[in-house]
mmCIF file of N, CA and C in Angstrom:
data_model
loop_
_atom_site.group_PDB
_atom_site.id
_atom_site.type_symbol
_atom_site.label_atom_id
_atom_site.label_comp_id
_atom_site.label_asym_id
_atom_site.label_seq_id
_atom_site.Cartn_x
_atom_site.Cartn_y
_atom_site.Cartn_z
ATOM 1 N N MET Q 484 -65.849 -99.491 -113.781
ATOM 2 C CA MET Q 484 -66.779 -98.384 -113.741
ATOM 3 C C MET Q 484 -66.232 -97.240 -112.888
ATOM 4 N N LYS Q 485 -65.590 -97.591 -111.754
ATOM 5 C CA LYS Q 485 -65.055 -96.569 -110.861
ATOM 6 C C LYS Q 485 -64.007 -95.716 -111.575
ATOM 7 N N SER Q 486 -63.091 -96.361 -112.290
ATOM 8 C CA SER Q 486 -62.034 -95.594 -112.966
ATOM 9 C C SER Q 486 -62.617 -94.706 -114.059
ATOM 10 N N GLN Q 487 -63.646 -95.194 -114.756
ATOM 11 C CA GLN Q 487 -64.298 -94.371 -115.784
ATOM 12 C C GLN Q 487 -65.003 -93.174 -115.151
ATOM 13 N N ARG Q 488 -65.675 -93.422 -114.027
ATOM 14 C CA ARG Q 488 -66.374 -92.345 -113.324
ATOM 15 C C ARG Q 488 -65.377 -91.296 -112.835
ATOM 16 N N GLN Q 489 -64.273 -91.769 -112.252
ATOM 17 C CA GLN Q 489 -63.275 -90.827 -111.744
ATOM 18 C C GLN Q 489 -62.618 -90.050 -112.873
ATOM 19 N N ALA Q 490 -62.392 -90.690 -114.004
ATOM 20 C CA ALA Q 490 -61.841 -89.971 -115.167
ATOM 21 C C ALA Q 490 -62.819 -88.894 -115.627
ATOM 22 N N LYS Q 491 -64.105 -89.223 -115.621
ATOM 23 C CA LYS Q 491 -65.123 -88.248 -116.028
ATOM 24 C C LYS Q 491 -65.193 -87.093 -115.023
ATOM 25 N N ILE Q 492 -65.036 -87.398 -113.737
ATOM 26 C CA ILE Q 492 -65.015 -86.332 -112.717
ATOM 27 C C ILE Q 492 -63.881 -85.367 -113.006
ATOM 28 N N LEU Q 493 -62.702 -85.892 -113.280
ATOM 29 C CA LEU Q 493 -61.551 -85.034 -113.579
ATOM 30 C C LEU Q 493 -61.811 -84.184 -114.829
ATOM 31 N N GLU Q 494 -62.441 -84.792 -115.825
ATOM 32 C CA GLU Q 494 -62.770 -84.050 -117.047
ATOM 33 C C GLU Q 494 -63.765 -82.930 -116.749
ATOM 34 N N ILE Q 495 -64.794 -83.257 -115.972
ATOM 35 C CA ILE Q 495 -65.837 -82.272 -115.658
ATOM 36 C C ILE Q 495 -65.259 -81.096 -114.886
ATOM 37 N N ILE Q 496 -64.482 -81.364 -113.848
ATOM 38 C CA ILE Q 496 -63.982 -80.240 -113.044
ATOM 39 C C ILE Q 496 -62.917 -79.432 -113.775
ATOM 40 N N SER Q 497 -62.316 -80.008 -114.792
ATOM 41 C CA SER Q 497 -61.317 -79.237 -115.548
ATOM 42 C C SER Q 497 -61.970 -78.364 -116.619
ATOM 43 N N THR Q 498 -63.221 -78.653 -116.958
ATOM 44 C CA THR Q 498 -63.883 -77.877 -118.016
ATOM 45 C C THR Q 498 -65.050 -77.026 -117.526
ATOM 46 N N ARG Q 499 -65.478 -77.208 -116.286
ATOM 47 C CA ARG Q 499 -66.625 -76.464 -115.758
ATOM 48 C C ARG Q 499 -66.313 -75.973 -114.347
ATOM 49 N N ASN Q 500 -67.024 -74.941 -113.939
ATOM 50 C CA ASN Q 500 -66.923 -74.461 -112.560
ATOM 51 C C ASN Q 500 -67.959 -75.208 -111.722
ATOM 52 N N ILE Q 501 -67.503 -76.232 -111.043
ATOM 53 C CA ILE Q 501 -68.372 -77.043 -110.184
ATOM 54 C C ILE Q 501 -68.101 -76.637 -108.744
ATOM 55 N N GLU Q 502 -69.138 -76.136 -108.059
ATOM 56 C CA GLU Q 502 -68.976 -75.629 -106.699
ATOM 57 C C GLU Q 502 -69.367 -76.626 -105.616
ATOM 58 N N THR Q 503 -70.275 -77.551 -105.914
ATOM 59 C CA THR Q 503 -70.786 -78.454 -104.882
ATOM 60 C C THR Q 503 -70.769 -79.903 -105.372
ATOM 61 N N GLN Q 504 -70.860 -80.815 -104.415
ATOM 62 C CA GLN Q 504 -70.958 -82.230 -104.774
ATOM 63 C C GLN Q 504 -72.256 -82.511 -105.520
ATOM 64 N N GLU Q 505 -73.305 -81.790 -105.177
ATOM 65 C CA GLU Q 505 -74.579 -81.976 -105.852
ATOM 66 C C GLU Q 505 -74.462 -81.597 -107.325
ATOM 67 N N GLN Q 506 -73.769 -80.503 -107.617
ATOM 68 C CA GLN Q 506 -73.551 -80.099 -109.009
ATOM 69 C C GLN Q 506 -72.712 -81.146 -109.744
ATOM 70 N N LEU Q 507 -71.713 -81.673 -109.073
ATOM 71 C CA LEU Q 507 -70.859 -82.690 -109.681
ATOM 72 C C LEU Q 507 -71.662 -83.956 -109.959
ATOM 73 N N LEU Q 508 -72.493 -84.360 -109.016
ATOM 74 C CA LEU Q 508 -73.333 -85.541 -109.201
ATOM 75 C C LEU Q 508 -74.291 -85.335 -110.370
ATOM 76 N N ALA Q 509 -74.892 -84.160 -110.462
ATOM 77 C CA ALA Q 509 -75.819 -83.865 -111.567
ATOM 78 C C ALA Q 509 -75.085 -83.911 -112.911
ATOM 79 N N ALA Q 510 -73.874 -83.368 -112.954
ATOM 80 C CA ALA Q 510 -73.086 -83.387 -114.191
ATOM 81 C C ALA Q 510 -72.730 -84.821 -114.584
ATOM 82 N N LEU Q 511 -72.383 -85.641 -113.595
ATOM 83 C CA LEU Q 511 -72.074 -87.047 -113.874
ATOM 84 C C LEU Q 511 -73.306 -87.782 -114.397
ATOM 85 N N GLN Q 512 -74.445 -87.533 -113.776
ATOM 86 C CA GLN Q 512 -75.680 -88.194 -114.203
ATOM 87 C C GLN Q 512 -76.051 -87.760 -115.613
ATOM 88 N N ALA Q 513 -75.811 -86.501 -115.955
ATOM 89 C CA ALA Q 513 -76.084 -86.015 -117.312
ATOM 90 C C ALA Q 513 -75.188 -86.705 -118.338
ATOM 91 N N GLU Q 514 -74.039 -87.183 -117.884
ATOM 92 C CA GLU Q 514 -73.107 -87.899 -118.760
ATOM 93 C C GLU Q 514 -73.368 -89.407 -118.758
ATOM 94 N N GLY Q 515 -74.419 -89.849 -118.034
ATOM 95 C CA GLY Q 515 -74.797 -91.249 -118.037
ATOM 96 C C GLY Q 515 -74.211 -92.086 -116.912
ATOM 97 N N PHE Q 516 -73.608 -91.444 -115.920
ATOM 98 C CA PHE Q 516 -73.027 -92.180 -114.791
ATOM 99 C C PHE Q 516 -74.011 -92.177 -113.632
ATOM 100 N N ARG Q 517 -74.042 -93.294 -112.913
ATOM 101 C CA ARG Q 517 -74.879 -93.405 -111.735
ATOM 102 C C ARG Q 517 -73.986 -93.279 -110.505
ATOM 103 N N GLY Q 518 -74.568 -92.798 -109.423
ATOM 104 C CA GLY Q 518 -73.817 -92.691 -108.182
ATOM 105 C C GLY Q 518 -74.618 -91.960 -107.139
ATOM 106 N N THR Q 519 -74.032 -91.893 -105.953
ATOM 107 C CA THR Q 519 -74.669 -91.185 -104.845
ATOM 108 C C THR Q 519 -73.717 -90.100 -104.362
ATOM 109 N N GLN Q 520 -74.215 -89.263 -103.496
ATOM 110 C CA GLN Q 520 -73.373 -88.222 -102.923
ATOM 111 C C GLN Q 520 -72.214 -88.843 -102.151
ATOM 112 N N ALA Q 521 -72.446 -89.956 -101.481
ATOM 113 C CA ALA Q 521 -71.385 -90.631 -100.726
ATOM 114 C C ALA Q 521 -70.296 -91.153 -101.671
ATOM 115 N N THR Q 522 -70.711 -91.672 -102.815
ATOM 116 C CA THR Q 522 -69.742 -92.150 -103.812
ATOM 117 C C THR Q 522 -68.891 -90.991 -104.314
ATOM 118 N N ILE Q 523 -69.528 -89.880 -104.622
ATOM 119 C CA ILE Q 523 -68.822 -88.690 -105.103
ATOM 120 C C ILE Q 523 -67.846 -88.202 -104.037
ATOM 121 N N SER Q 524 -68.274 -88.207 -102.796
ATOM 122 C CA SER Q 524 -67.422 -87.774 -101.696
ATOM 123 C C SER Q 524 -66.166 -88.634 -101.612
ATOM 124 N N ARG Q 525 -66.326 -89.956 -101.729
ATOM 125 C CA ARG Q 525 -65.161 -90.862 -101.712
ATOM 126 C C ARG Q 525 -64.247 -90.615 -102.907
ATOM 127 N N ASP Q 526 -64.853 -90.400 -104.077
ATOM 128 C CA ASP Q 526 -64.053 -90.119 -105.273
ATOM 129 C C ASP Q 526 -63.244 -88.833 -105.100
ATOM 130 N N ILE Q 527 -63.864 -87.823 -104.534
ATOM 131 C CA ILE Q 527 -63.176 -86.553 -104.315
ATOM 132 C C ILE Q 527 -61.963 -86.757 -103.414
ATOM 133 N N LYS Q 528 -62.140 -87.542 -102.369
ATOM 134 C CA LYS Q 528 -61.040 -87.815 -101.447
ATOM 135 C C LYS Q 528 -59.926 -88.608 -102.143
ATOM 136 N N GLU Q 529 -60.295 -89.665 -102.860
ATOM 137 C CA GLU Q 529 -59.306 -90.507 -103.539
ATOM 138 C C GLU Q 529 -58.538 -89.741 -104.611
ATOM 139 N N LEU Q 530 -59.226 -88.858 -105.312
ATOM 140 C CA LEU Q 530 -58.593 -88.090 -106.385
ATOM 141 C C LEU Q 530 -57.860 -86.850 -105.867
ATOM 142 N N ARG Q 531 -57.970 -86.623 -104.570
ATOM 143 C CA ARG Q 531 -57.349 -85.470 -103.916
ATOM 144 C C ARG Q 531 -57.798 -84.151 -104.567
ATOM 145 N N ILE Q 532 -59.102 -84.069 -104.737
ATOM 146 C CA ILE Q 532 -59.699 -82.866 -105.290
ATOM 147 C C ILE Q 532 -59.950 -81.895 -104.147
ATOM 148 N N VAL Q 533 -59.635 -80.631 -104.395
ATOM 149 C CA VAL Q 533 -59.799 -79.593 -103.386
ATOM 150 C C VAL Q 533 -60.680 -78.480 -103.953
ATOM 151 N N LYS Q 534 -61.130 -77.613 -103.077
ATOM 152 C CA LYS Q 534 -61.856 -76.429 -103.528
ATOM 153 C C LYS Q 534 -60.869 -75.270 -103.596
ATOM 154 N N GLU Q 535 -60.919 -74.524 -104.705
ATOM 155 C CA GLU Q 535 -60.051 -73.370 -104.857
ATOM 156 C C GLU Q 535 -60.900 -72.129 -105.103
ATOM 157 N N LEU Q 536 -60.376 -71.003 -104.691
ATOM 158 C CA LEU Q 536 -61.066 -69.728 -104.865
ATOM 159 C C LEU Q 536 -60.901 -69.256 -106.302
ATOM 160 N N THR Q 537 -62.015 -68.868 -106.938
ATOM 161 C CA THR Q 537 -61.949 -68.349 -108.308
ATOM 162 C C THR Q 537 -61.768 -66.842 -108.273
ATOM 163 N N SER Q 538 -61.523 -66.270 -109.429
ATOM 164 C CA SER Q 538 -61.360 -64.813 -109.516
ATOM 165 C C SER Q 538 -62.675 -64.081 -109.271
ATOM 166 N N PHE Q 539 -63.794 -64.806 -109.286
ATOM 167 C CA PHE Q 539 -65.107 -64.208 -109.041
ATOM 168 C C PHE Q 539 -65.509 -64.271 -107.573
ATOM 169 N N GLY Q 540 -64.641 -64.791 -106.718
ATOM 170 C CA GLY Q 540 -64.926 -64.880 -105.299
ATOM 171 C C GLY Q 540 -65.723 -66.111 -104.908
ATOM 172 N N THR Q 541 -65.908 -67.035 -105.825
ATOM 173 C CA THR Q 541 -66.602 -68.284 -105.530
ATOM 174 C C THR Q 541 -65.569 -69.408 -105.467
ATOM 175 N N TYR Q 542 -66.027 -70.578 -105.077
ATOM 176 C CA TYR Q 542 -65.132 -71.729 -105.007
ATOM 177 C C TYR Q 542 -65.510 -72.732 -106.078
ATOM 178 N N ARG Q 543 -64.510 -73.485 -106.527
ATOM 179 C CA ARG Q 543 -64.744 -74.544 -107.494
ATOM 180 C C ARG Q 543 -63.831 -75.716 -107.174
ATOM 181 N N TYR Q 544 -64.245 -76.917 -107.603
ATOM 182 C CA TYR Q 544 -63.398 -78.086 -107.413
ATOM 183 C C TYR Q 544 -62.244 -78.055 -108.407
ATOM 184 N N ALA Q 545 -61.075 -78.493 -107.919
ATOM 185 C CA ALA Q 545 -59.885 -78.574 -108.760
ATOM 186 C C ALA Q 545 -58.992 -79.683 -108.216
ATOM 187 N N VAL Q 546 -58.132 -80.198 -109.079
ATOM 188 C CA VAL Q 546 -57.188 -81.224 -108.650
ATOM 189 C C VAL Q 546 -56.092 -80.540 -107.842
ATOM 190 N N SER Q 547 -55.754 -81.125 -106.706
ATOM 191 C CA SER Q 547 -54.717 -80.569 -105.853
ATOM 192 C C SER Q 547 -53.404 -80.500 -106.610
ATOM 193 N N THR Q 548 -52.696 -79.398 -106.456
ATOM 194 C CA THR Q 548 -51.418 -79.232 -107.147
ATOM 195 C C THR Q 548 -50.238 -79.674 -106.298
ATOM 196 N N SER Q 549 -50.492 -80.013 -105.017
ATOM 197 C CA SER Q 549 -49.377 -80.448 -104.176
ATOM 198 C C SER Q 549 -48.955 -81.856 -104.567
ATOM 199 N N ASP Q 550 -47.676 -82.091 -104.545
ATOM 200 C CA ASP Q 550 -47.120 -83.393 -104.898
ATOM 201 C C ASP Q 550 -47.216 -84.304 -103.687
ATOM 202 N N VAL Q 551 -48.063 -85.320 -103.776
ATOM 203 C CA VAL Q 551 -48.325 -86.210 -102.650
ATOM 204 C C VAL Q 551 -47.060 -86.949 -102.222
ATOM 205 N N ALA Q 552 -46.289 -87.454 -103.167
ATOM 206 C CA ALA Q 552 -45.069 -88.192 -102.823
ATOM 207 C C ALA Q 552 -44.102 -87.288 -102.066
ATOM 208 N N THR Q 553 -44.002 -86.041 -102.498
ATOM 209 C CA THR Q 553 -43.124 -85.103 -101.811
ATOM 210 C C THR Q 553 -43.639 -84.825 -100.413
ATOM 211 N N THR Q 554 -44.951 -84.710 -100.260
ATOM 212 C CA THR Q 554 -45.540 -84.463 -98.951
ATOM 213 C C THR Q 554 -45.247 -85.610 -98.001
ATOM 214 N N PHE Q 555 -45.437 -86.857 -98.460
ATOM 215 C CA PHE Q 555 -45.143 -88.007 -97.616
ATOM 216 C C PHE Q 555 -43.663 -88.054 -97.271
ATOM 217 N N SER Q 556 -42.830 -87.785 -98.242
ATOM 218 C CA SER Q 556 -41.391 -87.804 -98.005
ATOM 219 C C SER Q 556 -41.012 -86.744 -96.974
ATOM 220 N N ALA Q 557 -41.599 -85.580 -97.076
ATOM 221 C CA ALA Q 557 -41.315 -84.512 -96.114
ATOM 222 C C ALA Q 557 -41.797 -84.899 -94.720
ATOM 223 N N ARG Q 558 -42.964 -85.526 -94.631
ATOM 224 C CA ARG Q 558 -43.479 -85.974 -93.338
ATOM 225 C C ARG Q 558 -42.558 -87.021 -92.724
ATOM 226 N N LEU Q 559 -42.170 -87.999 -93.541
ATOM 227 C CA LEU Q 559 -41.279 -89.045 -93.051
ATOM 228 C C LEU Q 559 -39.974 -88.433 -92.557
ATOM 229 N N ASN Q 560 -39.440 -87.520 -93.316
ATOM 230 C CA ASN Q 560 -38.202 -86.849 -92.945
ATOM 231 C C ASN Q 560 -38.359 -86.140 -91.606
ATOM 232 N N THR Q 561 -39.426 -85.391 -91.448
ATOM 233 C CA THR Q 561 -39.670 -84.660 -90.201
ATOM 234 C C THR Q 561 -39.851 -85.606 -89.022
ATOM 235 N N ILE Q 562 -40.676 -86.628 -89.209
ATOM 236 C CA ILE Q 562 -40.926 -87.582 -88.121
ATOM 237 C C ILE Q 562 -39.635 -88.242 -87.681
ATOM 238 N N PHE Q 563 -38.853 -88.708 -88.634
ATOM 239 C CA PHE Q 563 -37.624 -89.394 -88.277
ATOM 240 C C PHE Q 563 -36.602 -88.448 -87.656
ATOM 241 N N ARG Q 564 -36.451 -87.278 -88.196
ATOM 242 C CA ARG Q 564 -35.476 -86.339 -87.647
ATOM 243 C C ARG Q 564 -35.795 -85.959 -86.204
ATOM 244 N N GLU Q 565 -37.090 -85.888 -85.890
ATOM 245 C CA GLU Q 565 -37.486 -85.416 -84.570
ATOM 246 C C GLU Q 565 -37.774 -86.520 -83.560
ATOM 247 N N SER Q 566 -37.911 -87.769 -84.025
ATOM 248 C CA SER Q 566 -38.323 -88.790 -83.065
ATOM 249 C C SER Q 566 -37.433 -90.025 -82.973
ATOM 250 N N VAL Q 567 -36.675 -90.342 -83.997
ATOM 251 C CA VAL Q 567 -35.893 -91.578 -83.982
ATOM 252 C C VAL Q 567 -34.642 -91.419 -83.126
ATOM 253 N N ILE Q 568 -34.477 -92.369 -82.212
ATOM 254 C CA ILE Q 568 -33.296 -92.384 -81.343
ATOM 255 C C ILE Q 568 -32.233 -93.295 -81.930
ATOM 256 N N SER Q 569 -32.660 -94.481 -82.386
ATOM 257 C CA SER Q 569 -31.720 -95.434 -82.969
ATOM 258 C C SER Q 569 -32.473 -96.416 -83.848
ATOM 259 N N PHE Q 570 -31.729 -97.169 -84.648
ATOM 260 C CA PHE Q 570 -32.325 -98.196 -85.491
ATOM 261 C C PHE Q 570 -31.251 -99.217 -85.844
ATOM 262 N N ASP Q 571 -31.699 -100.409 -86.143
ATOM 263 C CA ASP Q 571 -30.788 -101.468 -86.575
ATOM 264 C C ASP Q 571 -31.631 -102.551 -87.233
ATOM 265 N N TYR Q 572 -30.964 -103.428 -87.971
ATOM 266 C CA TYR Q 572 -31.707 -104.517 -88.602
ATOM 267 C C TYR Q 572 -30.998 -105.845 -88.393
ATOM 268 N N ALA Q 573 -31.782 -106.897 -88.436
ATOM 269 C CA ALA Q 573 -31.293 -108.267 -88.372
ATOM 270 C C ALA Q 573 -32.082 -109.032 -89.426
ATOM 271 N N GLN Q 574 -31.386 -109.475 -90.427
ATOM 272 C CA GLN Q 574 -31.995 -110.132 -91.573
ATOM 273 C C GLN Q 574 -33.045 -109.218 -92.189
ATOM 274 N N ASN Q 575 -34.316 -109.610 -92.218
ATOM 275 C CA ASN Q 575 -35.335 -108.774 -92.863
ATOM 276 C C ASN Q 575 -36.152 -107.946 -91.872
ATOM 277 N N LEU Q 576 -35.695 -107.849 -90.627
ATOM 278 C CA LEU Q 576 -36.417 -107.104 -89.590
ATOM 279 C C LEU Q 576 -35.642 -105.849 -89.211
ATOM 280 N N ILE Q 577 -36.352 -104.720 -89.166
ATOM 281 C CA ILE Q 577 -35.748 -103.463 -88.730
ATOM 282 C C ILE Q 577 -36.425 -103.054 -87.430
ATOM 283 N N VAL Q 578 -35.613 -102.717 -86.425
ATOM 284 C CA VAL Q 578 -36.130 -102.220 -85.154
ATOM 285 C C VAL Q 578 -35.730 -100.757 -85.055
ATOM 286 N N ILE Q 579 -36.735 -99.904 -84.894
ATOM 287 C CA ILE Q 579 -36.513 -98.462 -84.781
ATOM 288 C C ILE Q 579 -36.968 -98.023 -83.402
ATOM 289 N N ARG Q 580 -36.069 -97.399 -82.664
ATOM 290 C CA ARG Q 580 -36.391 -96.858 -81.327
ATOM 291 C C ARG Q 580 -36.689 -95.371 -81.486
ATOM 292 N N THR Q 581 -37.800 -94.920 -80.896
ATOM 293 C CA THR Q 581 -38.206 -93.522 -80.989
ATOM 294 C C THR Q 581 -38.362 -92.917 -79.595
ATOM 295 N N LEU Q 582 -38.620 -91.641 -79.564
ATOM 296 C CA LEU Q 582 -39.010 -90.998 -78.318
ATOM 297 C C LEU Q 582 -40.339 -91.609 -77.879
ATOM 298 N N PRO Q 583 -40.634 -91.611 -76.584
ATOM 299 C CA PRO Q 583 -41.890 -92.210 -76.107
ATOM 300 C C PRO Q 583 -43.119 -91.648 -76.824
ATOM 301 N N GLY Q 584 -43.991 -92.553 -77.236
ATOM 302 C CA GLY Q 584 -45.247 -92.175 -77.866
ATOM 303 C C GLY Q 584 -45.180 -91.914 -79.360
ATOM 304 N N LEU Q 585 -44.003 -92.018 -79.977
ATOM 305 C CA LEU Q 585 -43.879 -91.644 -81.385
ATOM 306 C C LEU Q 585 -43.637 -92.809 -82.334
ATOM 307 N N ALA Q 586 -43.577 -94.028 -81.833
ATOM 308 C CA ALA Q 586 -43.345 -95.173 -82.711
ATOM 309 C C ALA Q 586 -44.507 -95.356 -83.692
ATOM 310 N N SER Q 587 -45.711 -95.142 -83.225
ATOM 311 C CA SER Q 587 -46.874 -95.291 -84.093
ATOM 312 C C SER Q 587 -46.845 -94.279 -85.243
ATOM 313 N N ALA Q 588 -46.452 -93.046 -84.957
ATOM 314 C CA ALA Q 588 -46.353 -92.021 -86.002
ATOM 315 C C ALA Q 588 -45.283 -92.395 -87.026
ATOM 316 N N ALA Q 589 -44.160 -92.901 -86.551
ATOM 317 C CA ALA Q 589 -43.091 -93.324 -87.463
ATOM 318 C C ALA Q 589 -43.578 -94.490 -88.323
ATOM 319 N N GLY Q 590 -44.293 -95.428 -87.736
ATOM 320 C CA GLY Q 590 -44.838 -96.551 -88.493
ATOM 321 C C GLY Q 590 -45.863 -96.109 -89.518
ATOM 322 N N SER Q 591 -46.703 -95.174 -89.133
ATOM 323 C CA SER Q 591 -47.698 -94.642 -90.053
ATOM 324 C C SER Q 591 -47.037 -93.959 -91.238
ATOM 325 N N ALA Q 592 -45.961 -93.240 -90.979
ATOM 326 C CA ALA Q 592 -45.235 -92.574 -92.065
ATOM 327 C C ALA Q 592 -44.646 -93.599 -93.029
ATOM 328 N N ILE Q 593 -44.081 -94.668 -92.497
ATOM 329 C CA ILE Q 593 -43.523 -95.712 -93.363
ATOM 330 C C ILE Q 593 -44.644 -96.384 -94.150
ATOM 331 N N ASP Q 594 -45.765 -96.688 -93.495
ATOM 332 C CA ASP Q 594 -46.896 -97.301 -94.187
ATOM 333 C C ASP Q 594 -47.403 -96.407 -95.321
ATOM 334 N N ALA Q 595 -47.427 -95.105 -95.092
ATOM 335 C CA ALA Q 595 -47.934 -94.163 -96.089
ATOM 336 C C ALA Q 595 -47.049 -94.080 -97.329
ATOM 337 N N MET Q 596 -45.810 -94.497 -97.203
ATOM 338 C CA MET Q 596 -44.902 -94.467 -98.347
ATOM 339 C C MET Q 596 -45.227 -95.561 -99.361
ATOM 340 N N ASN Q 597 -46.029 -96.539 -98.966
ATOM 341 C CA ASN Q 597 -46.445 -97.625 -99.858
ATOM 342 C C ASN Q 597 -45.269 -98.281 -100.577
ATOM 343 N N MET Q 598 -44.241 -98.612 -99.833
ATOM 344 C CA MET Q 598 -43.079 -99.278 -100.406
ATOM 345 C C MET Q 598 -43.383 -100.761 -100.531
ATOM 346 N N GLY Q 599 -43.196 -101.305 -101.697
ATOM 347 C CA GLY Q 599 -43.489 -102.708 -101.938
ATOM 348 C C GLY Q 599 -42.633 -103.655 -101.119
ATOM 349 N N ALA Q 600 -41.444 -103.205 -100.726
ATOM 350 C CA ALA Q 600 -40.537 -104.067 -99.962
ATOM 351 C C ALA Q 600 -40.952 -104.185 -98.499
ATOM 352 N N VAL Q 601 -41.843 -103.306 -98.038
ATOM 353 C CA VAL Q 601 -42.303 -103.355 -96.648
ATOM 354 C C VAL Q 601 -43.524 -104.274 -96.568
ATOM 355 N N VAL Q 602 -43.394 -105.347 -95.793
ATOM 356 C CA VAL Q 602 -44.516 -106.263 -95.592
ATOM 357 C C VAL Q 602 -45.494 -105.651 -94.603
ATOM 358 N N GLY Q 603 -44.968 -105.007 -93.552
ATOM 359 C CA GLY Q 603 -45.828 -104.377 -92.562
ATOM 360 C C GLY Q 603 -45.018 -103.766 -91.438
ATOM 361 N N THR Q 604 -45.718 -103.029 -90.589
ATOM 362 C CA THR Q 604 -45.084 -102.406 -89.435
ATOM 363 C C THR Q 604 -45.896 -102.748 -88.193
ATOM 364 N N LEU Q 605 -45.213 -102.766 -87.060
ATOM 365 C CA LEU Q 605 -45.858 -103.027 -85.780
ATOM 366 C C LEU Q 605 -45.238 -102.073 -84.773
ATOM 367 N N ALA Q 606 -46.072 -101.223 -84.168
ATOM 368 C CA ALA Q 606 -45.549 -100.185 -83.290
ATOM 369 C C ALA Q 606 -46.025 -100.360 -81.859
ATOM 370 N N GLY Q 607 -45.107 -100.125 -80.955
ATOM 371 C CA GLY Q 607 -45.427 -100.026 -79.543
ATOM 372 C C GLY Q 607 -45.376 -98.563 -79.160
ATOM 373 N N ASP Q 608 -44.978 -98.275 -77.951
ATOM 374 C CA ASP Q 608 -44.885 -96.896 -77.495
ATOM 375 C C ASP Q 608 -43.650 -96.208 -78.066
ATOM 376 N N ASP Q 609 -42.502 -96.858 -77.921
ATOM 377 C CA ASP Q 609 -41.255 -96.245 -78.376
ATOM 378 C C ASP Q 609 -40.420 -97.165 -79.265
ATOM 379 N N THR Q 610 -41.031 -98.236 -79.745
ATOM 380 C CA THR Q 610 -40.323 -99.182 -80.597
ATOM 381 C C THR Q 610 -41.194 -99.548 -81.787
ATOM 382 N N LEU Q 611 -40.580 -99.502 -82.962
ATOM 383 C CA LEU Q 611 -41.265 -99.834 -84.206
ATOM 384 C C LEU Q 611 -40.549 -101.011 -84.847
ATOM 385 N N LEU Q 612 -41.301 -102.032 -85.231
ATOM 386 C CA LEU Q 612 -40.766 -103.164 -85.960
ATOM 387 C C LEU Q 612 -41.235 -103.043 -87.403
ATOM 388 N N VAL Q 613 -40.293 -103.026 -88.332
ATOM 389 C CA VAL Q 613 -40.609 -102.976 -89.753
ATOM 390 C C VAL Q 613 -40.196 -104.322 -90.349
ATOM 391 N N ILE Q 614 -41.144 -105.011 -90.943
ATOM 392 C CA ILE Q 614 -40.872 -106.315 -91.540
ATOM 393 C C ILE Q 614 -40.721 -106.119 -93.045
ATOM 394 N N MET Q 615 -39.541 -106.478 -93.535
ATOM 395 C CA MET Q 615 -39.211 -106.298 -94.951
ATOM 396 C C MET Q 615 -39.338 -107.632 -95.684
ATOM 397 N N ARG Q 616 -39.446 -107.583 -96.978
ATOM 398 C CA ARG Q 616 -39.566 -108.805 -97.786
ATOM 399 C C ARG Q 616 -38.283 -109.626 -97.781
ATOM 400 N N ASP Q 617 -37.130 -108.949 -97.703
ATOM 401 C CA ASP Q 617 -35.863 -109.680 -97.737
ATOM 402 C C ASP Q 617 -34.785 -108.885 -96.998
ATOM 403 N N ASN Q 618 -33.658 -109.532 -96.789
ATOM 404 C CA ASN Q 618 -32.551 -108.933 -96.041
ATOM 405 C C ASN Q 618 -32.005 -107.694 -96.731
ATOM 406 N N ASN Q 619 -31.867 -107.758 -98.041
ATOM 407 C CA ASN Q 619 -31.310 -106.625 -98.784
ATOM 408 C C ASN Q 619 -32.192 -105.384 -98.646
ATOM 409 N N SER Q 620 -33.506 -105.564 -98.713
ATOM 410 C CA SER Q 620 -34.436 -104.436 -98.560
ATOM 411 C C SER Q 620 -34.289 -103.784 -97.191
ATOM 412 N N ALA Q 621 -34.056 -104.597 -96.172
ATOM 413 C CA ALA Q 621 -33.865 -104.056 -94.820
ATOM 414 C C ALA Q 621 -32.603 -103.193 -94.774
ATOM 415 N N ALA Q 622 -31.533 -103.679 -95.391
ATOM 416 C CA ALA Q 622 -30.283 -102.916 -95.417
ATOM 417 C C ALA Q 622 -30.461 -101.599 -96.180
ATOM 418 N N VAL Q 623 -31.175 -101.651 -97.295
ATOM 419 C CA VAL Q 623 -31.411 -100.442 -98.098
ATOM 420 C C VAL Q 623 -32.226 -99.428 -97.311
ATOM 421 N N LEU Q 624 -33.305 -99.866 -96.669
ATOM 422 C CA LEU Q 624 -34.134 -98.927 -95.899
ATOM 423 C C LEU Q 624 -33.347 -98.333 -94.741
ATOM 424 N N CYS Q 625 -32.524 -99.132 -94.082
ATOM 425 C CA CYS Q 625 -31.693 -98.600 -92.998
ATOM 426 C C CYS Q 625 -30.729 -97.542 -93.532
ATOM 427 N N GLY Q 626 -30.214 -97.761 -94.716
ATOM 428 C CA GLY Q 626 -29.349 -96.749 -95.332
ATOM 429 C C GLY Q 626 -30.102 -95.457 -95.605
ATOM 430 N N GLU Q 627 -31.349 -95.568 -96.050
ATOM 431 C CA GLU Q 627 -32.173 -94.383 -96.290
ATOM 432 C C GLU Q 627 -32.486 -93.666 -94.976
ATOM 433 N N ILE Q 628 -32.775 -94.429 -93.933
ATOM 434 C CA ILE Q 628 -33.043 -93.816 -92.628
ATOM 435 C C ILE Q 628 -31.801 -93.097 -92.134
ATOM 436 N N LYS Q 629 -30.645 -93.716 -92.301
ATOM 437 C CA LYS Q 629 -29.396 -93.082 -91.896
ATOM 438 C C LYS Q 629 -29.205 -91.766 -92.635
ATOM 439 N N GLY Q 630 -29.514 -91.760 -93.913
ATOM 440 C CA GLY Q 630 -29.427 -90.535 -94.705
ATOM 441 C C GLY Q 630 -30.364 -89.442 -94.219
ATOM 442 N N LEU Q 631 -31.557 -89.849 -93.785
ATOM 443 C CA LEU Q 631 -32.519 -88.869 -93.261
ATOM 444 C C LEU Q 631 -32.033 -88.251 -91.955
ATOM 445 N N LEU Q 632 -31.336 -89.047 -91.159
ATOM 446 C CA LEU Q 632 -30.895 -88.569 -89.844
ATOM 447 C C LEU Q 632 -29.575 -87.804 -89.891
ATOM 448 N N SER Q 633 -28.873 -87.894 -90.993
ATOM 449 C CA SER Q 633 -27.555 -87.230 -91.094
ATOM 450 C C SER Q 633 -27.685 -85.737 -91.287
#
């Protein structure tokens, strides 16, 4: 039901000028979908829908045109370039040393990449532990980190 509702939301905002969540909820209900304002709010966030200015000076909902993968990649690149001091791996574990206070940000950036080979991250103040599924994945990620820092 959620995927059908979200597909209908995308259809509605692409064919109508919807300015508010209340208007969107009313349009969904007219199409036979049930929901609450809180549900619509979550859908808007998940679908990365933004408000854009129209030529009439009003705002309407639209799908964000920014490339999310590129944004995450740019963030990861920036975080690593500015905070990573060193890194190394042993089998499937990667240890990344950062400037004080930045290990959590580096871990968050890796988590946001949603890489299937990453089992999880654990951050302290200046040390990040990245647990990989296998040894080869650890070597590959270290190679990518090296590329980011070069």
